XYZ file of N, CA and C in Angstrom:
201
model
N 0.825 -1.193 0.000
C 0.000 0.000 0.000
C 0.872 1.261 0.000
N 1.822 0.846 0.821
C 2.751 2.550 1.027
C 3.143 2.660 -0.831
N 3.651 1.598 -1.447
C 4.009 1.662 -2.692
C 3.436 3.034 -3.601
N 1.629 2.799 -3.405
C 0.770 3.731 -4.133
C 0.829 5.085 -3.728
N 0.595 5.422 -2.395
C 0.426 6.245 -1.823
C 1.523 6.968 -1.224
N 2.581 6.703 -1.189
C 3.822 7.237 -0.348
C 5.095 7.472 -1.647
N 5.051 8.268 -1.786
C 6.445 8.330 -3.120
C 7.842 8.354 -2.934
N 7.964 8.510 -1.165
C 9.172 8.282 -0.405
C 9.593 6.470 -0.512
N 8.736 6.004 -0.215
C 8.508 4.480 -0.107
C 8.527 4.179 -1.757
N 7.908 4.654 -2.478
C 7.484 4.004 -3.764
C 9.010 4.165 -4.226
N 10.079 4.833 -4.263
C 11.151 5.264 -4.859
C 12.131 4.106 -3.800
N 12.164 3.998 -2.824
C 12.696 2.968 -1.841
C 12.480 1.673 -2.128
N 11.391 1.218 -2.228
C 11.011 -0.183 -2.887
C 11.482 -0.274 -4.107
N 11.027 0.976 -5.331
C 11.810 0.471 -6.456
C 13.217 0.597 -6.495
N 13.859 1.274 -5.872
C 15.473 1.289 -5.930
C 15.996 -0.322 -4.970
N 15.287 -0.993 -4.254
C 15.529 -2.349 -3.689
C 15.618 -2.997 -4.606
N 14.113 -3.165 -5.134
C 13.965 -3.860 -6.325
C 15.192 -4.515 -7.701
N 15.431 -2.856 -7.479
C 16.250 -2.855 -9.058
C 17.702 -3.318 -8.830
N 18.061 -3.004 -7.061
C 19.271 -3.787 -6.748
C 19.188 -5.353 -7.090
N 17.721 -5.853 -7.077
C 18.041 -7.056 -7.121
C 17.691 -7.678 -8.555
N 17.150 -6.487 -9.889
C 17.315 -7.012 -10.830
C 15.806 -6.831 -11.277
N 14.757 -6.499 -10.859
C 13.148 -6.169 -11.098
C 12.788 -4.757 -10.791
N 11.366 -4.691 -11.525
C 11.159 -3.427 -12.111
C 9.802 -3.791 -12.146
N 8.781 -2.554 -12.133
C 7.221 -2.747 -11.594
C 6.800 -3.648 -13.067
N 7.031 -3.989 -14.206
C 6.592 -5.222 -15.220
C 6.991 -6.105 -14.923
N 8.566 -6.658 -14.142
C 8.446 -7.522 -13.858
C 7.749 -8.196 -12.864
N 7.626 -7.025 -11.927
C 6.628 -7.547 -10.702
C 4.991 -8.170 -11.371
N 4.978 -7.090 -12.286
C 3.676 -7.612 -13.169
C 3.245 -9.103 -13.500
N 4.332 -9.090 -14.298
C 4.347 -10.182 -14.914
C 4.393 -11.832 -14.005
N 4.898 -11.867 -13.123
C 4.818 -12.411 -11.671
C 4.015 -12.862 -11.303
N 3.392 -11.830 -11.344
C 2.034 -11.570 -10.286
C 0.626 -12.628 -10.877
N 0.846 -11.958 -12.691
C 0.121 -12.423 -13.684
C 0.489 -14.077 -13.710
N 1.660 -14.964 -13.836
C 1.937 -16.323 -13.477
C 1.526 -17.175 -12.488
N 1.654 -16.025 -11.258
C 1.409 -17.129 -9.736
C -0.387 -16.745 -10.406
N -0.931 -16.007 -10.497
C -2.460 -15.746 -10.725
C -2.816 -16.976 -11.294
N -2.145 -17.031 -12.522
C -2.615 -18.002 -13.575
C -3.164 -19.449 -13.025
N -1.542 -19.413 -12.347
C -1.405 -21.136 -11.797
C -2.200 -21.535 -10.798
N -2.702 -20.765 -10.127
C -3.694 -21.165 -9.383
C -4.791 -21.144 -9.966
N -5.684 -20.138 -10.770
C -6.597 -20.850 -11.779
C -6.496 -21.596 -12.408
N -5.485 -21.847 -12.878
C -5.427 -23.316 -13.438
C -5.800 -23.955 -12.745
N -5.665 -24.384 -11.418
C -5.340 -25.174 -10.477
C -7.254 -25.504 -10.065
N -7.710 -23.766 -10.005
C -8.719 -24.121 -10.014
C -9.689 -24.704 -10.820
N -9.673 -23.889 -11.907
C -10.885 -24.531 -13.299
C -10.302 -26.256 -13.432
N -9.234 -26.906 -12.681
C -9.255 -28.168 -12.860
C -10.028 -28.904 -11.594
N -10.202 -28.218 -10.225
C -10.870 -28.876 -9.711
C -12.589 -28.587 -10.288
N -12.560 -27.446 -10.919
C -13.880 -27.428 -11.261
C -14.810 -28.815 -12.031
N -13.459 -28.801 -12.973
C -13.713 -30.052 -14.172
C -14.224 -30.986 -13.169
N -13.185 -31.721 -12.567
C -13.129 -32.618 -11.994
C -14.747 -32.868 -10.714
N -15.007 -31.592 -10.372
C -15.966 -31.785 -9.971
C -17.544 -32.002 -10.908
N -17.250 -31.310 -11.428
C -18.736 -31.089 -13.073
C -18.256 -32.868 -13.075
N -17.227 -33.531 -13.537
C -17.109 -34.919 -13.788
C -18.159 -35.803 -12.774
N -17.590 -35.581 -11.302
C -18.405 -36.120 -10.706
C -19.866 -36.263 -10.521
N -20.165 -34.925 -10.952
C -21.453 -34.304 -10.523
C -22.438 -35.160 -11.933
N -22.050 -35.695 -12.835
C -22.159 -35.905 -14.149
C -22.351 -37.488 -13.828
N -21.374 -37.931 -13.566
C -21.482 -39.254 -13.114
C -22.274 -39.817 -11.935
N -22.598 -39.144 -11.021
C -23.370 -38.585 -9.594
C -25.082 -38.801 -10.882
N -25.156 -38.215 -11.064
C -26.594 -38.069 -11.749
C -26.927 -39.206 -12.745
N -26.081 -39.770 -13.738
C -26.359 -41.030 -13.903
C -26.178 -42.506 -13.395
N -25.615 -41.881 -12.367
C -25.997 -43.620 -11.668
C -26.920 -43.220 -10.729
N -27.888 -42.056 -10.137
C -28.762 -42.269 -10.270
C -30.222 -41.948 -11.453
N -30.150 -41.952 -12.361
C -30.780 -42.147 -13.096
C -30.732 -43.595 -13.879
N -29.582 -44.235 -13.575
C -29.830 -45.975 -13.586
C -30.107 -46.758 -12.575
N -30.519 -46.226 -11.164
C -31.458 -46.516 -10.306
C -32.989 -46.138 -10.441
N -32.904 -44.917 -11.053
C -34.437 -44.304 -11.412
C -34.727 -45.508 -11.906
N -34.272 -45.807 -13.280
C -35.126 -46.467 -14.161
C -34.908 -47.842 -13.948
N -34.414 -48.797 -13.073
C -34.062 -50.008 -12.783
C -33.084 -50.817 -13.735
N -31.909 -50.410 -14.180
C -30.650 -50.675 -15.069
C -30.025 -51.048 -14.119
């Protein structure tokens, strides 16, 4: 937060930063990866659940109908 709002700080963080080789795109870009990977992470448990939920409904609907 101080980043946005504080330009004492915002100039302090980025001069850390840049000692160590990053710059506010790379932070971006970062940010945008770890984001990703966890949606990924999620829309696969999603699948995986819709799977169940899919399979969940026809076995009972081959109890409905006596199969």
């Amino acid at each position: 937060m101080s980043w946005r709002s504080d330009h004492d700080a915002a100039r302090e963080i980025e001069a850390r930063l840049a000692g160590y080789g990053f710059d506010q795109q790379a932070l971006n870009l970062e940010v945008f990866v770890q984001a990703s990977e966890i949606l990924l992470m999620f829309e696969g448990l999603l699948i995986a659940a819709q799977k169940r939920r899919t399979l969940l409904f026809r076995e009972i609907d081959r109890h409905r109908n006596g199969r």
